[in-house]
Short mmCIF file of C-alpha atoms in Angstrom, two decimals:
data_model
loop_
_atom_site.label_atom_id
_atom_site.label_comp_id
_atom_site.label_asym_id
_atom_site.label_seq_id
_atom_site.Cartn_x
_atom_site.Cartn_y
_atom_site.Cartn_z
CA MET A 1 -11.22 19.57 -1.73
CA LEU A 2 -10.72 16.82 0.82
CA GLY A 3 -13.64 14.98 -0.53
CA GLN A 4 -12.18 15.08 -4.05
CA VAL A 5 -8.85 13.82 -2.96
CA ARG A 6 -10.59 10.94 -1.00
CA SER A 7 -12.80 10.02 -3.92
CA GLN A 8 -9.86 10.11 -6.34
CA MET A 9 -7.88 7.91 -4.07
CA ALA A 10 -10.68 5.43 -3.84
CA SER A 11 -11.27 5.37 -7.56
CA ALA A 12 -7.51 4.88 -8.04
CA GLY A 13 -7.85 1.55 -6.24
CA LEU A 14 -6.24 2.82 -2.95
CA GLY A 15 -9.40 1.77 -0.79
CA ARG A 16 -9.73 3.80 2.38
CA LEU A 17 -6.13 5.36 2.33
CA GLY A 18 -7.88 8.76 1.89
CA ASN A 19 -9.20 8.45 5.33
CA GLY A 20 -5.66 9.12 6.59
CA LEU A 21 -6.02 12.71 5.36
CA GLY A 22 -7.61 15.58 7.15
CA ALA A 23 -8.46 19.30 6.31
CA ASP A 24 -8.71 22.53 8.36
CA SER A 25 -9.41 26.12 7.57
CA ASP A 26 -9.40 29.69 9.07
CA LEU A 27 -13.23 29.35 9.58
CA ARG A 28 -12.98 26.05 11.40
CA GLN A 29 -10.21 27.57 13.62
CA GLY A 30 -12.56 30.49 14.48
CA ARG A 31 -10.20 33.07 12.82
CA GLY A 32 -12.90 33.91 10.20
CA VAL A 33 -12.01 35.75 6.96
CA HIS A 34 -9.17 38.29 7.15
CA ARG A 35 -10.28 41.59 5.51
CA TYR A 36 -7.95 44.19 4.03
CA ALA A 37 -8.41 47.93 3.94
CA ASN A 38 -8.86 47.96 0.21
CA GLY A 39 -11.90 45.71 0.33
CA GLY A 40 -10.03 42.50 -0.40
CA PHE A 41 -10.10 39.55 1.88
CA SER A 42 -8.04 36.33 2.57
CA ALA A 43 -9.21 32.98 3.83
CA SER A 44 -7.09 29.87 3.84
CA GLY A 45 -7.50 26.07 4.18
CA VAL A 46 -5.15 23.11 4.22
CA VAL A 47 -5.26 19.41 3.54
CA PHE A 48 -2.75 17.38 5.45
CA ILE A 49 -1.91 13.74 6.46
CA ARG A 50 -3.55 13.34 9.78
CA SER A 51 -2.42 9.66 10.42
CA GLY A 52 0.46 9.11 12.96
CA SER A 53 1.50 5.81 11.19
CA ASP A 54 4.68 6.04 9.27
CA ARG A 55 3.36 3.30 7.07
CA THR A 56 0.27 5.26 6.13
CA ARG A 57 2.31 8.47 5.76
CA GLY A 58 4.60 6.70 3.42
CA ALA A 59 1.82 5.20 1.35
CA ILE A 60 0.08 8.55 0.90
CA GLU A 61 3.27 10.24 -0.10
CA ALA A 62 4.17 7.33 -2.53
CA TYR A 63 0.73 7.33 -4.23
CA THR A 64 0.49 11.27 -4.52
CA GLN A 65 4.20 11.98 -5.29
CA GLY A 66 5.50 8.67 -6.58
CA ALA A 67 8.35 6.76 -4.92
CA GLU A 68 11.13 4.41 -5.46
CA ILE A 69 11.16 1.78 -2.75
CA THR A 70 14.61 0.06 -2.01
CA PRO A 71 15.61 -2.49 0.61
CA VAL A 72 16.68 -1.21 4.04
CA ARG A 73 18.44 -4.02 5.80
CA SER A 74 19.17 -6.25 2.88
CA ARG A 75 20.18 -6.48 -0.73
CA TRP A 76 16.78 -7.50 -2.07
CA LEU A 77 13.13 -6.72 -1.62
CA TRP A 78 11.42 -10.10 -1.16
CA ILE A 79 7.94 -10.30 -2.67
CA PRO A 80 5.81 -13.20 -1.61
CA THR A 81 4.31 -15.21 -4.45
CA ASP A 82 0.72 -16.43 -4.57
CA ASN A 83 1.87 -19.92 -3.42
CA ILE A 84 2.25 -18.85 0.20
CA PRO A 85 0.31 -16.79 2.75
CA ARG A 86 0.78 -13.01 2.18
CA VAL A 87 0.31 -12.12 5.81
CA SER A 88 1.33 -13.85 8.94
CA LYS A 89 0.22 -12.67 12.45
CA ARG A 90 -1.10 -9.39 10.86
CA PHE A 91 2.32 -8.55 9.23
CA ARG A 92 3.21 -8.76 5.62
CA LEU A 93 5.21 -11.80 5.21
CA THR A 94 8.96 -11.70 4.89
CA PRO A 95 11.67 -14.35 4.80
CA ALA A 96 12.59 -13.13 8.31
CA LEU A 97 9.11 -13.67 9.59
CA TRP A 98 8.96 -17.08 7.90
CA ALA A 99 10.98 -18.86 10.62
CA GLN A 100 9.82 -16.47 13.58
CA ASN A 101 6.19 -17.38 12.83
CA GLY A 102 6.78 -21.09 12.49
CA LEU A 103 6.13 -21.48 8.88
CA ASP A 104 9.46 -23.30 8.41
CA GLN A 105 7.85 -26.07 10.44
CA ARG A 106 4.27 -25.90 8.99
CA ILE A 107 5.37 -25.67 5.25
CA GLY A 108 9.10 -26.08 5.19
CA PRO A 109 12.46 -24.26 5.39
CA LEU A 110 13.34 -21.68 2.64
CA VAL A 111 16.06 -22.72 0.16
CA PHE A 112 17.84 -20.11 -1.82
CA ILE A 113 17.90 -20.48 -5.68
CA LYS A 114 19.44 -18.27 -8.26
CA GLY A 115 16.73 -17.33 -10.87
CA ILE A 116 17.34 -17.44 -14.68
CA ASN A 117 17.24 -13.56 -14.86
CA GLY A 118 19.96 -13.34 -12.07
CA TYR A 119 17.47 -12.37 -9.33
CA PRO A 120 17.32 -14.75 -6.32
CA LEU A 121 14.32 -16.92 -5.42
CA LEU A 122 13.56 -18.41 -2.13
CA ALA A 123 11.67 -21.89 -2.48
CA VAL A 124 10.30 -24.54 -0.43
CA LYS A 125 11.01 -28.30 -1.30
CA ASN A 126 8.50 -31.17 -1.21
CA VAL A 127 5.19 -29.32 -0.20
CA GLY A 128 1.67 -30.09 -0.82
CA VAL A 129 -0.60 -27.61 -2.80
CA ASP A 130 -4.44 -27.70 -3.36
CA LEU A 131 -5.60 -29.86 -6.19
CA SER A 132 -8.14 -27.15 -7.24
CA GLY A 133 -5.42 -24.55 -7.75
CA ARG A 134 -6.43 -22.44 -4.87
CA LYS A 135 -3.96 -19.75 -4.03
CA ARG A 136 -1.86 -19.73 -0.78
CA SER A 137 -2.55 -23.34 -0.04
CA ALA A 138 0.87 -24.71 0.57
CA LYS A 139 1.25 -27.11 3.46
CA SER A 140 3.95 -29.48 4.60
CA LEU A 141 3.76 -33.10 3.68
CA THR A 142 2.61 -35.63 6.38
CA LYS A 143 5.23 -37.36 8.41
CA ARG A 144 5.11 -40.33 5.93
CA GLY A 145 5.97 -37.94 3.17
CA MET A 146 2.64 -37.87 1.42
CA PRO A 147 0.41 -34.91 0.52
CA ARG A 148 -2.67 -34.22 2.64
CA ALA A 149 -6.16 -35.00 1.45
CA GLY A 150 -7.19 -32.76 -1.39
CA GLN A 151 -3.49 -31.84 -2.06
CA ALA A 152 -0.76 -32.93 -4.67
CA GLU A 153 2.88 -32.95 -3.97
CA LYS A 154 5.09 -30.27 -5.48
CA GLN A 155 8.85 -30.90 -5.54
CA LEU A 156 9.74 -27.18 -5.57
CA LEU A 157 7.43 -24.14 -4.65
CA ILE A 158 8.67 -20.67 -5.25
CA ALA A 159 7.84 -18.63 -2.04
CA PHE A 160 9.60 -15.31 -2.57
CA VAL A 161 11.09 -13.44 -5.51
CA GLY A 162 13.89 -11.09 -4.73
CA ILE A 163 14.14 -7.68 -6.65
CA PRO A 164 16.63 -4.91 -6.12
CA ARG A 165 14.12 -1.97 -6.13
CA THR A 166 10.52 -1.11 -7.17
CA ALA A 167 8.87 2.06 -8.13
CA ARG A 168 5.40 3.43 -7.31
CA ALA A 169 3.82 5.85 -9.84
CA ALA A 170 1.63 8.71 -8.42
CA ARG A 171 -2.03 7.70 -8.86
CA VAL A 172 -3.58 10.93 -7.48
CA ASP A 173 -2.43 14.34 -8.47
CA VAL A 174 -3.28 16.46 -5.50
CA ASN A 175 -1.88 19.62 -7.10
CA ALA A 176 -4.22 19.33 -10.06
CA ILE A 177 -7.20 19.02 -7.72
CA ALA A 178 -5.90 22.28 -5.82
CA ARG A 179 -5.59 24.10 -9.19
CA ALA A 180 -9.03 23.14 -10.26
CA GLU A 181 -10.42 24.34 -6.92
CA ALA A 182 -8.48 27.56 -7.13
CA SER A 183 -9.93 28.27 -10.62
CA ALA A 184 -13.30 27.48 -9.39
CA LEU A 185 -13.02 30.00 -6.50
CA PRO A 186 -14.52 32.96 -8.45
CA LEU A 187 -17.63 30.87 -9.38
CA HIS A 188 -17.94 29.79 -5.72
CA PHE A 189 -17.58 33.40 -4.51
CA ASN A 190 -20.23 34.71 -6.90
CA ASP A 191 -22.60 31.93 -5.81
CA ALA A 192 -21.99 32.80 -2.25
CA THR A 193 -22.43 36.52 -2.62
CA GLY A 194 -25.51 36.10 -4.79
CA ARG A 195 -27.24 34.31 -1.93
CA ILE A 196 -26.74 37.22 0.52
#
């Protein structure tokens, strides 16, 4: 079952997130199969989140159960646009990390703008962007106020879009996989006993 969950996660576009899962069973623990007096038996197995990372646990829960993501220490979730780097020093870029990581010096300070839909925007004024249209290429202008070679000046560049919340739909139905495995157990049992 673990292999099926991992392959469904990979095919759902979740990359190697399935590697954060683990599996165990009575047989692996050395307990074997529990036999009853009436000739019946019982064996169990479990699929669990083995990662200790809160981020990985949260992602697995969100993509298997669905989730609504709301801001924790602010009114808005700030989503970086394609105009700026998405990651800075191995962390997903946020307005708080913008100044901490020196991007206010390398690109420019963030300016608050109210969007036409009422949601806020954070923008950078007077920056250079790549002439070829390459994403995440924003750089500050030179000291003379000119764009760098291969870049064009842009008066206003949207860096972050603020949203009040977002939702993630479940992409993998673990319960459906478990039900399919449970319904296939008699077939597996017959195959196993036929080999004895």
